[in-house]
Short mmCIF file of C-alpha atoms and ligand atoms in Angstrom, two decimals:
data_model
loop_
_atom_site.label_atom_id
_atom_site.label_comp_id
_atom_site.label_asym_id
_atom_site.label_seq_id
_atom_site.Cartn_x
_atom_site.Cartn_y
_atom_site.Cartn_z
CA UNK A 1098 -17.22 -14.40 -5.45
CA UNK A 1099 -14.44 -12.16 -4.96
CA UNK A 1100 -13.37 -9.00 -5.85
CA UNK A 1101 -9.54 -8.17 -5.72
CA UNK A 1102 -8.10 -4.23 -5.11
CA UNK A 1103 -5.04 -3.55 -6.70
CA UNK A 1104 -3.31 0.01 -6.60
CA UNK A 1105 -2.21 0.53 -9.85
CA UNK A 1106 0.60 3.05 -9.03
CA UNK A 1107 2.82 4.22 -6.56
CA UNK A 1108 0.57 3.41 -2.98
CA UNK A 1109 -1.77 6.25 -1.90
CA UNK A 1110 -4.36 5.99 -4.66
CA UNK A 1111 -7.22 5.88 -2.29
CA UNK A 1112 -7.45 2.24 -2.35
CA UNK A 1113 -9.18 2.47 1.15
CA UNK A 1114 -12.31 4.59 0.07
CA UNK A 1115 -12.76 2.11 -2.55
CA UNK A 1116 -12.07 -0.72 -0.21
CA UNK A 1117 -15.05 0.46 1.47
CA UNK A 1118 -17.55 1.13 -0.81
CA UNK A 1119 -17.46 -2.35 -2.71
CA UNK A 1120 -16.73 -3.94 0.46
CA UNK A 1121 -19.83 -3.21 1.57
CA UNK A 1122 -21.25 -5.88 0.21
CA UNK A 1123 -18.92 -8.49 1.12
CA UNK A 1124 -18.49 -10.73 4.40
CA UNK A 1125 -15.02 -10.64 4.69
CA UNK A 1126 -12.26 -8.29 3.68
CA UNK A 1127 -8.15 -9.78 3.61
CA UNK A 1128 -5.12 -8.48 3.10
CA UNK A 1129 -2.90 -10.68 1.03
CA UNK A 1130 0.91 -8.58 1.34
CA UNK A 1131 2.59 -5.92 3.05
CA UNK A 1132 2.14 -4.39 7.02
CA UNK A 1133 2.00 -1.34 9.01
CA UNK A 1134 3.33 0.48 6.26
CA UNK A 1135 0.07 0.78 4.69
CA UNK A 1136 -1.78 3.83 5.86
CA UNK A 1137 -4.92 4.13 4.97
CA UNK A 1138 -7.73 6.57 6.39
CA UNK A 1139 -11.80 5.13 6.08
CA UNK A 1140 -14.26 7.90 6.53
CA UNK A 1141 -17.43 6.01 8.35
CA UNK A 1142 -20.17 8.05 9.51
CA UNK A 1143 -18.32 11.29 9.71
CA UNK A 1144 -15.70 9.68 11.60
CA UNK A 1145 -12.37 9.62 9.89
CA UNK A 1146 -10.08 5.91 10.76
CA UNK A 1147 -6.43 5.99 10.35
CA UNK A 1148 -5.71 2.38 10.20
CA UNK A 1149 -1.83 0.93 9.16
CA UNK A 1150 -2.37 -3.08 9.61
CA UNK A 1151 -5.97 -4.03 10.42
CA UNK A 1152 -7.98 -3.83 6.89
CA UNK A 1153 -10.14 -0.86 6.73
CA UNK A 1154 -13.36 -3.47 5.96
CA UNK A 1155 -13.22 -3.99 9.69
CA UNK A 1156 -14.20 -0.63 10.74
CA UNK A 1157 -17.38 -1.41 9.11
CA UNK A 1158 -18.26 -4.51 10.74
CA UNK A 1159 -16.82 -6.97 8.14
CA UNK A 1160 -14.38 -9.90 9.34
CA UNK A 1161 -10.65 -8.29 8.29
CA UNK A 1162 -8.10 -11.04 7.76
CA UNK A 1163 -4.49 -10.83 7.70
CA UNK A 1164 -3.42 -13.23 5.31
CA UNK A 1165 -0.40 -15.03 5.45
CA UNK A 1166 1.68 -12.76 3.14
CA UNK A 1167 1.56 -10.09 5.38
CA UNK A 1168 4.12 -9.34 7.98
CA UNK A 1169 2.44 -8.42 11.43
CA UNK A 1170 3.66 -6.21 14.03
CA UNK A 1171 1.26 -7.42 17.21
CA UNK A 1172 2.19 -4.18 18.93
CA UNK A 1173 0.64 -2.31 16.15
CA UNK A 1174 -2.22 -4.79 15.64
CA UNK A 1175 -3.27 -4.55 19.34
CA UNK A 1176 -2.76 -0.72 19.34
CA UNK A 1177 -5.17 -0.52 16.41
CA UNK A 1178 -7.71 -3.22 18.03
CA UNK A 1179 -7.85 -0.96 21.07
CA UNK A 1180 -8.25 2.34 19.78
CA UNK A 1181 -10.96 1.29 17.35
CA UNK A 1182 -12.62 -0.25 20.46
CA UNK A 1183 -12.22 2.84 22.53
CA UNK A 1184 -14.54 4.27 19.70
CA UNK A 1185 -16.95 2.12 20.63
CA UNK A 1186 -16.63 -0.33 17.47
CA UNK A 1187 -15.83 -4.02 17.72
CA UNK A 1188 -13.54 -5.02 15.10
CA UNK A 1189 -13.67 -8.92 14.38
CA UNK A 1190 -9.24 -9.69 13.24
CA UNK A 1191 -8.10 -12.52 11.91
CA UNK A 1192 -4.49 -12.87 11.74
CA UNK A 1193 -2.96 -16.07 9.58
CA UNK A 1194 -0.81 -18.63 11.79
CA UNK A 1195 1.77 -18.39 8.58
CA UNK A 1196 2.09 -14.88 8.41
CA UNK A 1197 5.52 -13.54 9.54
CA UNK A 1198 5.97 -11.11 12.74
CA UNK A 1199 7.76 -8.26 12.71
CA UNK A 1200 9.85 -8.20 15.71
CA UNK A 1201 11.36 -4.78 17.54
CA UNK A 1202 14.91 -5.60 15.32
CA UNK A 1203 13.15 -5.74 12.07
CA UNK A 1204 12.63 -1.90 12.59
CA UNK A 1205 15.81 -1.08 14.20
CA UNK A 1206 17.55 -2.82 11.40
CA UNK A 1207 14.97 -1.00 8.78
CA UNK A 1208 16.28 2.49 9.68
CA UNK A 1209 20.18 1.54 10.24
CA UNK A 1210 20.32 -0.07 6.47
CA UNK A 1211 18.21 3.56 5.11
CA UNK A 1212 20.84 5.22 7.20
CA UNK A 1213 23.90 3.67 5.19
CA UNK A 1214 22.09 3.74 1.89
CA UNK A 1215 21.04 7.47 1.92
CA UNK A 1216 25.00 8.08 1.57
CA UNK A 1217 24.91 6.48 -1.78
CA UNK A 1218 21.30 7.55 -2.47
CA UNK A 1219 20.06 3.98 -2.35
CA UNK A 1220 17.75 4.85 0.48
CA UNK A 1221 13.86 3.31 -0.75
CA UNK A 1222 12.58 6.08 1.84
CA UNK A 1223 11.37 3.40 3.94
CA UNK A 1224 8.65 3.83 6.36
CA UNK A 1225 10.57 2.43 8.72
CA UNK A 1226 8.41 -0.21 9.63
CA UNK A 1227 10.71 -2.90 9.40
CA UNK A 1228 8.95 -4.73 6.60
CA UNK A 1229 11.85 -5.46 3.98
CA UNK A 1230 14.19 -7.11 7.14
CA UNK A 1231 11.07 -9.09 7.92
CA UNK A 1232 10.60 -10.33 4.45
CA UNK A 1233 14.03 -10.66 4.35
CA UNK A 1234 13.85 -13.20 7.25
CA UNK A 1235 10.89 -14.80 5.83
CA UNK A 1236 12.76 -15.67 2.42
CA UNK A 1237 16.01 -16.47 4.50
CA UNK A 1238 14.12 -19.12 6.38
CA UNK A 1239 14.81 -17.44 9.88
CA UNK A 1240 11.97 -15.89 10.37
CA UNK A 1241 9.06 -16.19 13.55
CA UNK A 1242 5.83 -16.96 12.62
CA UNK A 1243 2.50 -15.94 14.10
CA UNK A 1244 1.64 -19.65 14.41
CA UNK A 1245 5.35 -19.70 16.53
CA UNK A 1246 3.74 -17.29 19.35
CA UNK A 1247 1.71 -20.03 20.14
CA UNK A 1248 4.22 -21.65 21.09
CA UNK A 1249 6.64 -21.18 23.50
CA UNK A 1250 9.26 -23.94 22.92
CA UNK A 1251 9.07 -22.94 19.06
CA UNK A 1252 9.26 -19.18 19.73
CA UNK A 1253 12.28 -19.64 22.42
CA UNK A 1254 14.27 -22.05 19.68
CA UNK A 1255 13.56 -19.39 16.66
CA UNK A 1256 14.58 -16.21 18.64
CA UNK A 1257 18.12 -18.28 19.61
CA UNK A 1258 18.69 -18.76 16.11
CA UNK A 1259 17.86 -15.41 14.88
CA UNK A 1260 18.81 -12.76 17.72
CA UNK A 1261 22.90 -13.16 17.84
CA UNK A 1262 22.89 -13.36 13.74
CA UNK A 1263 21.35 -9.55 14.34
CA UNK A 1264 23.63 -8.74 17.46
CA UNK A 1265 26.05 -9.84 14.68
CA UNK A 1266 24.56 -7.77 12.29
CA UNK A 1267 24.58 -4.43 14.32
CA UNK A 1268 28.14 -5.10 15.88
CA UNK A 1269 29.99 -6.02 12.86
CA UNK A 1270 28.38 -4.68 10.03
CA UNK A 1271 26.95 -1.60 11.07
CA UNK A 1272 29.84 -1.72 13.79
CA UNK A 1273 27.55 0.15 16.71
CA UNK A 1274 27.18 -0.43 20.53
CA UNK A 1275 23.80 -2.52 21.16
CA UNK A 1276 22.88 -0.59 24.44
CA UNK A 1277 24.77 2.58 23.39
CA UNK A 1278 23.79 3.15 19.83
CA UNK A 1279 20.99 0.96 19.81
CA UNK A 1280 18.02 -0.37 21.95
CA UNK A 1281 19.36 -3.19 23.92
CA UNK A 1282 15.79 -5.31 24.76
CA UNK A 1283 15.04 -5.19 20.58
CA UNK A 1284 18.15 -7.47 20.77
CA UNK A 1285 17.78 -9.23 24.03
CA UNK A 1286 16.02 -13.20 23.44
CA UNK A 1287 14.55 -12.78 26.98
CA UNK A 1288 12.38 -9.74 27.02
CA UNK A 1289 12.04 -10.24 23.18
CA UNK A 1290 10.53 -14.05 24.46
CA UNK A 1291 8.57 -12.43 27.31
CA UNK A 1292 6.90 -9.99 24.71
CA UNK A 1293 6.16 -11.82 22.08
CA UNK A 1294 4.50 -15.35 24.13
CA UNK A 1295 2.32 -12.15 25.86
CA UNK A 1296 1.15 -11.48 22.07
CA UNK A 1297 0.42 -15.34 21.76
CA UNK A 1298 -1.58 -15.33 24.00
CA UNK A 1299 -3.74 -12.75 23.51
CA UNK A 1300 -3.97 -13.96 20.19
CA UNK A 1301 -5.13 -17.13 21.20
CA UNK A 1302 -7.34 -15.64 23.81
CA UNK A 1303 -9.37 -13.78 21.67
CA UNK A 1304 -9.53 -16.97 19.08
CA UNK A 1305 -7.60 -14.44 16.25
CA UNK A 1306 -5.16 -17.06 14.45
CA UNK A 1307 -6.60 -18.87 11.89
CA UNK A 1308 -5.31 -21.17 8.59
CA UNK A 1309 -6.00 -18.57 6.50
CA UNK A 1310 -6.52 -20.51 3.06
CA UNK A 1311 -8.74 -22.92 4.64
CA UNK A 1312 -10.69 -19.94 6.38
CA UNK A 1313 -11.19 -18.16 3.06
CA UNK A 1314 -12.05 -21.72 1.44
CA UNK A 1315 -15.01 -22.19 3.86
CA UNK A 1316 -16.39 -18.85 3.58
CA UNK A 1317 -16.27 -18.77 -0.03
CA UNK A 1318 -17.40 -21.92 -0.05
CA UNK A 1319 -20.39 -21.06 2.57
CA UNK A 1320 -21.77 -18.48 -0.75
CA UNK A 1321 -19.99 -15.73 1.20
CA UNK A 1322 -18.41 -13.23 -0.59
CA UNK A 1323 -14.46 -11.85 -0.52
CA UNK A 1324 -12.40 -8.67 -1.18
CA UNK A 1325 -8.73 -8.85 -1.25
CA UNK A 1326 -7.01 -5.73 -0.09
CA UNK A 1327 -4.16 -5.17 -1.62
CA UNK A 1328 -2.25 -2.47 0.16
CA UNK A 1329 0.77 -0.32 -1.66
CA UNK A 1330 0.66 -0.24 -5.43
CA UNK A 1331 2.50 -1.57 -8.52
CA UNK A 1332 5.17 0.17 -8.97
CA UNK A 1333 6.56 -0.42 -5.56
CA UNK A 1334 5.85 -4.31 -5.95
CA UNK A 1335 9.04 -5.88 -5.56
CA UNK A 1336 8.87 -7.58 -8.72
CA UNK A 1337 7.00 -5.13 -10.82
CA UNK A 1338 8.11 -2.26 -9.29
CA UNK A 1339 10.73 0.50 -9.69
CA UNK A 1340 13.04 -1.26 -8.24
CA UNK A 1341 15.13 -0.67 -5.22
CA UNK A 1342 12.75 1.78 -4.46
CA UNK A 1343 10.12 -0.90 -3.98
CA UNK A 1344 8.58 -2.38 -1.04
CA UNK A 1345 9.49 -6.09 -0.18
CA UNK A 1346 6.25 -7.61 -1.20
CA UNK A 1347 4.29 -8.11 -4.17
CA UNK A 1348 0.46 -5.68 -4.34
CA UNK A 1349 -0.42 -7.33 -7.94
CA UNK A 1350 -3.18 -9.01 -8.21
CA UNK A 1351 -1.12 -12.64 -8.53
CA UNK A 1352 0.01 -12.38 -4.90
CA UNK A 1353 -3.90 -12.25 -3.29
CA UNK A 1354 -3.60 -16.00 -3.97
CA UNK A 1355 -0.33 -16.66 -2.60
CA UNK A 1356 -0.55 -14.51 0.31
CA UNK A 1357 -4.07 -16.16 1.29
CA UNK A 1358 -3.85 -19.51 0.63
CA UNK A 1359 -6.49 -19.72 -2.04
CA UNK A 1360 -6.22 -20.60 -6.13
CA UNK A 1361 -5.44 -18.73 -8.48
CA UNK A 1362 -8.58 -19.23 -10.77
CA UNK A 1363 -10.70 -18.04 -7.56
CA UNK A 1364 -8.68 -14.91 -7.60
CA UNK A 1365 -8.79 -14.91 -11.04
CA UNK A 1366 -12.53 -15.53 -11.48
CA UNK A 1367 -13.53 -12.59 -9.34
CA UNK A 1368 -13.41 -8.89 -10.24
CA UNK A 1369 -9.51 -6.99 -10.25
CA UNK A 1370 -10.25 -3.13 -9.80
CA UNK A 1371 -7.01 -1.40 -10.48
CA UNK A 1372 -7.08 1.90 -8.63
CA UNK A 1373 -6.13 4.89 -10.30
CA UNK A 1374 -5.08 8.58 -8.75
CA UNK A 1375 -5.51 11.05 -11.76
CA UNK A 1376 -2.20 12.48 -10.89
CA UNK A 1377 0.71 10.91 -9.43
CA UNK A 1378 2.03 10.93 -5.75
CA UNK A 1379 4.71 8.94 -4.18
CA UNK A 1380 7.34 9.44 -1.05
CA UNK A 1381 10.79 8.91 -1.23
CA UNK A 1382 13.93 8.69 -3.78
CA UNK A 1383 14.14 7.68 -7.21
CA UNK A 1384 13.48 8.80 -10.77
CA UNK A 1385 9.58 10.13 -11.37
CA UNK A 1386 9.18 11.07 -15.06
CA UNK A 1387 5.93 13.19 -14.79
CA UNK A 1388 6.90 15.09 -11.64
CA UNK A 1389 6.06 18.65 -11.20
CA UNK A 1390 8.17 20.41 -8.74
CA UNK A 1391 10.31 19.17 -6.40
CA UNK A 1392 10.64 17.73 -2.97
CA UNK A 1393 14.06 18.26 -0.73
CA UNK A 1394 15.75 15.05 0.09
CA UNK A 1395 13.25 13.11 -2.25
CA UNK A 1396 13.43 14.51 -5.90
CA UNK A 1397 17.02 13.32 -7.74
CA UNK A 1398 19.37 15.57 -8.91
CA UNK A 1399 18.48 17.81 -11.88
CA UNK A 1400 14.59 15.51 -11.62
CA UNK A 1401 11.25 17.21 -11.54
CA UNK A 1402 10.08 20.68 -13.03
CA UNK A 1403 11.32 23.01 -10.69
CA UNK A 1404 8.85 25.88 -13.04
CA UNK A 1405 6.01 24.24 -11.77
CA UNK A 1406 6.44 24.64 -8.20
CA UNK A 1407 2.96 26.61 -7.43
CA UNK A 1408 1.21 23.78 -9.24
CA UNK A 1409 2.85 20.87 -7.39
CA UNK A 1410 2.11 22.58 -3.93
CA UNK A 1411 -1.56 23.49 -5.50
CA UNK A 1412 -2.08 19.82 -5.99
CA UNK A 1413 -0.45 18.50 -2.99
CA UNK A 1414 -2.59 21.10 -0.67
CA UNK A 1415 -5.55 19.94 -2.44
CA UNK A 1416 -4.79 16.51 -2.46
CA UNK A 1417 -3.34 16.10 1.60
CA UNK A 1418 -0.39 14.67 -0.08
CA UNK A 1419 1.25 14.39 3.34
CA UNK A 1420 2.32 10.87 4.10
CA UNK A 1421 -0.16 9.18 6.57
CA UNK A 1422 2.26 7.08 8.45
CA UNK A 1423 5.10 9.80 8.14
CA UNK A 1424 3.58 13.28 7.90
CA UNK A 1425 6.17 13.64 4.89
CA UNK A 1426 5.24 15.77 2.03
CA UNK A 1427 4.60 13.42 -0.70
CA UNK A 1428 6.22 14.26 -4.25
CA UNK A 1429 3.28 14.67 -6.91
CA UNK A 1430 3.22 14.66 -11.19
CA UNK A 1431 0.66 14.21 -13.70
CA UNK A 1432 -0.83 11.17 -14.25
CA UNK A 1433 1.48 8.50 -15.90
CA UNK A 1434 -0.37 6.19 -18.57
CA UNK A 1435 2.57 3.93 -19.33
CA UNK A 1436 2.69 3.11 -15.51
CA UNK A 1437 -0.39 2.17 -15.87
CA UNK A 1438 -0.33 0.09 -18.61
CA UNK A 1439 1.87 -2.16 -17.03
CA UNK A 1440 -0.06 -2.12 -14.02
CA UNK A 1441 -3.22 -3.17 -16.41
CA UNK A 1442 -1.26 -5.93 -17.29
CA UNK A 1443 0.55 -7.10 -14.67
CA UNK A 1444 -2.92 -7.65 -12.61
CA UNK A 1445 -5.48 -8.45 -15.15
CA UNK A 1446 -7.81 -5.13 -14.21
CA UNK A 1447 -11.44 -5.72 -15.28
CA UNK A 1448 -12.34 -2.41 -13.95
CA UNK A 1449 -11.01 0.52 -12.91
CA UNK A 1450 -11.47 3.11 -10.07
CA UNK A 1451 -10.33 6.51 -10.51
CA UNK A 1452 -9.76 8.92 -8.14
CA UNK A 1453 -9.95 12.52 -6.96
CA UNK A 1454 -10.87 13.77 -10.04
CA UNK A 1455 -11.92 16.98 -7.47
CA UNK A 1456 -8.51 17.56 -6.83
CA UNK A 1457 -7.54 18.45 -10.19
CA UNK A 1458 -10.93 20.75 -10.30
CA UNK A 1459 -9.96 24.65 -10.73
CA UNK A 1460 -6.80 24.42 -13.22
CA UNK A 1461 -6.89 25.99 -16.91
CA UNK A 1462 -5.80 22.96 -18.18
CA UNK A 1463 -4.82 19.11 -16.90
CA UNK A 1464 -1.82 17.13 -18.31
CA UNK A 1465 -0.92 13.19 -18.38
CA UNK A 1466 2.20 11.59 -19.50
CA UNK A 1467 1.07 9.62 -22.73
CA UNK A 1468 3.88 7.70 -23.55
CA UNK A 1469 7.85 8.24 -23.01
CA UNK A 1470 10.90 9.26 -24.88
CA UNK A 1471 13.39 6.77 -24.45
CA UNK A 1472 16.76 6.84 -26.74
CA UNK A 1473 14.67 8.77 -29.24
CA UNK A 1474 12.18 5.77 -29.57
CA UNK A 1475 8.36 6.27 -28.42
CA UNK A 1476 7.56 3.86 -25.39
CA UNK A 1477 4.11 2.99 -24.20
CA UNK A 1478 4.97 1.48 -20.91
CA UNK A 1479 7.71 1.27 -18.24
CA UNK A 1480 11.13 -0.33 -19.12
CA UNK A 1481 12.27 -2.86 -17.13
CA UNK A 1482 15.10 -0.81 -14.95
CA UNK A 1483 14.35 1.75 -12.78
CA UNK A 1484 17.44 3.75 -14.35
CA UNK A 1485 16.16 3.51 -17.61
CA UNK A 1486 12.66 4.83 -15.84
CA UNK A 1487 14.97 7.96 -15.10
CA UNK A 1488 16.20 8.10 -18.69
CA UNK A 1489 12.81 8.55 -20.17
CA UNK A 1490 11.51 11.98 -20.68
CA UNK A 1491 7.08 12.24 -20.42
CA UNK A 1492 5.61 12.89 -23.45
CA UNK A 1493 2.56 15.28 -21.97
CA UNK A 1494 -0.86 15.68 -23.83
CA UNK A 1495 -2.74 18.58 -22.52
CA UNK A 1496 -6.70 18.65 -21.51
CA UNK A 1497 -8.81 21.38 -20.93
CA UNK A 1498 -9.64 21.77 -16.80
CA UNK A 1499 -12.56 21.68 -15.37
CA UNK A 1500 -14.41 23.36 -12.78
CA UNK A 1501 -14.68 22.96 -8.90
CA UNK A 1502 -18.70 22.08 -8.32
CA UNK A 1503 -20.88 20.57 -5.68
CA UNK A 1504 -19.16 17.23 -5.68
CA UNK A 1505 -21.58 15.44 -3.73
CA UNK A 1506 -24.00 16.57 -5.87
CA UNK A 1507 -22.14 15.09 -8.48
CA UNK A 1508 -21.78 11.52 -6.12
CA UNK A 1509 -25.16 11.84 -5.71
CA UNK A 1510 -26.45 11.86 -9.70
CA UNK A 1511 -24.21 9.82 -10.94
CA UNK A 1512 -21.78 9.69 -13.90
CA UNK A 1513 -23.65 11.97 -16.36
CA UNK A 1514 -23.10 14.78 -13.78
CA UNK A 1515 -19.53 14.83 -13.54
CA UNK A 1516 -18.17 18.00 -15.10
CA UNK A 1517 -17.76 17.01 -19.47
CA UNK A 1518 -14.23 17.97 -19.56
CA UNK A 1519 -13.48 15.38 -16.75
CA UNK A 1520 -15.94 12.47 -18.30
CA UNK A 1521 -13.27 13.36 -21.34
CA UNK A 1522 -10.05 12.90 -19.21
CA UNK A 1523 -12.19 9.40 -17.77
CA UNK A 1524 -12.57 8.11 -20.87
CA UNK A 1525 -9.28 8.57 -22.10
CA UNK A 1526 -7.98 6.61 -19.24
CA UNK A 1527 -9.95 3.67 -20.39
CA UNK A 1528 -9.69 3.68 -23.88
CA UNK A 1529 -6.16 3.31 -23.50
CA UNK A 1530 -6.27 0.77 -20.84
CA UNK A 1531 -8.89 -0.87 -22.62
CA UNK A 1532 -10.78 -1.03 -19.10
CA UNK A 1533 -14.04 0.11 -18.48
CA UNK A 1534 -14.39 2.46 -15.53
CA UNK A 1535 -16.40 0.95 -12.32
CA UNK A 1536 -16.30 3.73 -10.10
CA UNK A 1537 -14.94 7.69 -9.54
CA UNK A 1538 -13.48 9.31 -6.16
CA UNK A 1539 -14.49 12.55 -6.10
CA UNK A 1540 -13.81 13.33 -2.62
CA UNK A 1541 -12.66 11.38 0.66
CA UNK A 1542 -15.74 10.18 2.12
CA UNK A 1543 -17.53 6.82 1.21
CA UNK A 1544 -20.58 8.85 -0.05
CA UNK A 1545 -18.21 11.06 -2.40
CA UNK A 1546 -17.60 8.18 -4.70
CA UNK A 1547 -19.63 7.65 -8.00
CA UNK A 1548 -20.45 3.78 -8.89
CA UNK A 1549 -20.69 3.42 -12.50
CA UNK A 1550 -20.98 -0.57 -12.00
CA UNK A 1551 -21.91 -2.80 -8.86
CA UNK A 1552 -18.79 -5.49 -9.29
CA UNK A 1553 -21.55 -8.06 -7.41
P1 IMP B 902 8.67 -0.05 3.22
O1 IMP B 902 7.44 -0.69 2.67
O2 IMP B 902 8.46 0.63 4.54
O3 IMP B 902 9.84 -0.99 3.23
O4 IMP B 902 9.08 1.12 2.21
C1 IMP B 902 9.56 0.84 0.90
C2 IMP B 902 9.04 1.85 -0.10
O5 IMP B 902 7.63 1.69 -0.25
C3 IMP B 902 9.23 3.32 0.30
O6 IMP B 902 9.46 4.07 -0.87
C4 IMP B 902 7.93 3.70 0.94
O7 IMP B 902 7.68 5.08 0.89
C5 IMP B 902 6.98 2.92 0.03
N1 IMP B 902 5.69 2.63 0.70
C6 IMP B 902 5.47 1.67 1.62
N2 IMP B 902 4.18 1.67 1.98
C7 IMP B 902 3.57 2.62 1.26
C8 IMP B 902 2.21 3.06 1.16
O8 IMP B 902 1.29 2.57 1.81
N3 IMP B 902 1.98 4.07 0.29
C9 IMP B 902 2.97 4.62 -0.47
N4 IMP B 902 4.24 4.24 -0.41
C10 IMP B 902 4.54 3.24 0.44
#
């Protein structure tokens, strides 16, 4: 069977600590979209695993897969490889021969486009990873495949296409000096070609490249059983999402078919477990209804609750709302229910996860956007335009707090034990999402997490 993770907001829900407690159970563990612009920390043993690409199953032994709708930097997948090795793991990486690599341009080209945008306050806040010029590539037909470092001939004929289009690119566009302005080797097809057969062949070396939907097939096939890691969340799917401030790939649940290579009814016949934040956090630009505060450089013009200051740091302190990959201080708001009643709907949830629910502990009272105010109308989810998103004013409702306790106490008696005035908050979520609750974060390690129901 499978069981599908889905972050049902803006990224940084905590999808990895949930990732890791239902993927305990399972054999293997693949991502379906996205890259290194995940960020995701697993807490194993007391040791705490900042991982970007490789999927956090693999710290704990499972086979991690990187299915073909990911993009994959092989600098970043070997760095990863090595330093989980150094800690005397031994991580067992798949990486599908269709997936698209990132390539040392992607990422110049990531940060020169943010660069122009941020004048018009376009920027998406990238993480600079390169990922939307490497999708970009991939829908443009011009991109290099990780089944093209395998081959030399192949890899040589792709980067001739593709390098003097981005010389072209840099030089005419952006009108810069590749070599003054800009790294010259990101643009040069020999050491580019050098680097990248060196990656093939370590890939093929350590056996890593695989047909990813036939892989999956087998093993599902074989009785095993498989999580799909979705990585981001749905509001910065590029379909689904808020966009231009989106990523370039799709998190929903419909894409852990398409970016693996298996049907949808497998997908589909498995578990989806949206995964919830009780409050809101996201990095970058762009309209956020619920926010509370503000962020320079991130929160919009005359956006946020600049009153509410001391709570937003409160809750970002609490929370490590720091960006992972960046360091950034993330923006925060209450919780948003009409974002996530899209998000219920867009992926099919069967359960839901909610998380740090500790966070929250300590204030008089806890808020969550109900619905919206939108041209004087009540709306229960998201319209369809991100500037219409920034037109709508939250409608709050307004529960009673609870108190900080002995939260692994709490993980360690189960549901009943979690504080009444949070089981009240809990509930609400579901009743409205018409989603039963599976499990509740209520703190970063694997042991902090209360499982209301075993999805095998
Ligand atoms: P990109 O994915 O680096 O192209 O960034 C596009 C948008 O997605 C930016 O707003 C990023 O901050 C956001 N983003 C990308 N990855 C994550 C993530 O793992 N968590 C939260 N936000 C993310």
């Amino acid at each position: 069977m499978t069981v599908t993770i889905v972050g049902s907001q803006l990224g940084d829900e905590g999808k990895g600590g949930i990732v890791d407690v239902y993927g305990d159970a399972v054999d293997v563990v693949a991502r379906y979209q996205g890259g290194d612009n995940a960020g995701h920390t697993v807490v194993f043993e007391g040791d705490e695993y900042k991982l970007s690409l490789v999927p956090s199953g693999a710290v704990r032994g499972k086979v991690g897969v990187l299915g073909n709708g990911c993009v994959v930097n092989p600098e970043t997948l070997f760095e990863e490889l090595d330093a989980l090795r150094e800690r005397g793991l031994d991580p067992d990486v798949r990486v599908a021969e269709r997936a698209h690599a990132i390539l040392p341009y992607h990422r110049v080209l990531d940060g020169l486009e943010e660069d122009v945008k941020s004048d018009d306050d376009l920027a998406a806040g990238t993480t600079g990873r390169g990922i939307g010029p490497t999708y970009e590539d991939k829908a443009g037909r011009r991109g290099i495949r990780i089944g093209d470092l395998l081959d030399a001939e192949t890899l040589r004929t792709r980067l001739e296409y593709a390098v003097p289009q981005k010389r072209a690119l840099v030089e005419d566009v952006y009108d810069l000096e590749i070599g003054g302005d800009v790294d010259t080797d990101a643009f040069d097809i020999e050491a580019l070609f050098e680097q990248y057969r060196e990656y093939g062949e370590r890939l093929a070396e350590e056996n890593m490249t695989v047909n990813c939907g036939a892989f999956l097939s087998d093993r599902l096939e074989s009785g095993e059983d498989v999580m799909f890691e979705g990585a981001q969340g749905t509001s910065i799917d590029i379909d689904h999402g808020i966009y231009p401030y989106v990523t370039s790939s799709n998190p929903t649940a419909g894409a852990a078919s398409v970016g693996t290579g298996v049907g949808p009814g497998v997908v589909g016949d498995g578990e989806v477990v949206g995964i919830v934040k009780a409050y809101l956090s996201r990095v970058g630009t762009g309209p956020l209804p619920t926010e509370l505060g503000s962020v320079d450089g991130q929160t919009p013009d005359g956006g946020g609750r600049p009153g509410e200051d001391d709570l937003a740091t409160y809750i970002r302190d609490e929370g490590g709302e720091y960006g992972t990959v960046t360091g950034r201080p993330r923006r925060v708001g209450w919780l948003d229910m009409p974002m996530l009643r899209h998000a219920a709907r867009v992926s099919g949830f069967t359960g839901l996860a909610i998380n740090h629910i500790d966070v929250l502990a300590g204030l008089d009272e806890v808020q969550v956007g109900h619905s919206y105010t939108l041209d004087g109308e009540e709306l229960l989810t998201m319209p369809t335009t991100t500037e219409r998103w920034g037109d709508c004013e939250a409608n709050l409702r307004t529960f009673d707090g609870w108190d900080d306790v002995d939260w692994a106490a709490v993980a360690e008696e189960g549901y009943e034990a979690i504080p009444e005035n949070a089981r009240a908050y809990l509930d609400y979520i579901a009743a409205e999402l018409d989603t039963p609750v599976y499990a509740v974060g209520v703190g970063p390690g694997r042991e902090e997490t209360v499982v209301v129901e075993d999805v095998y």
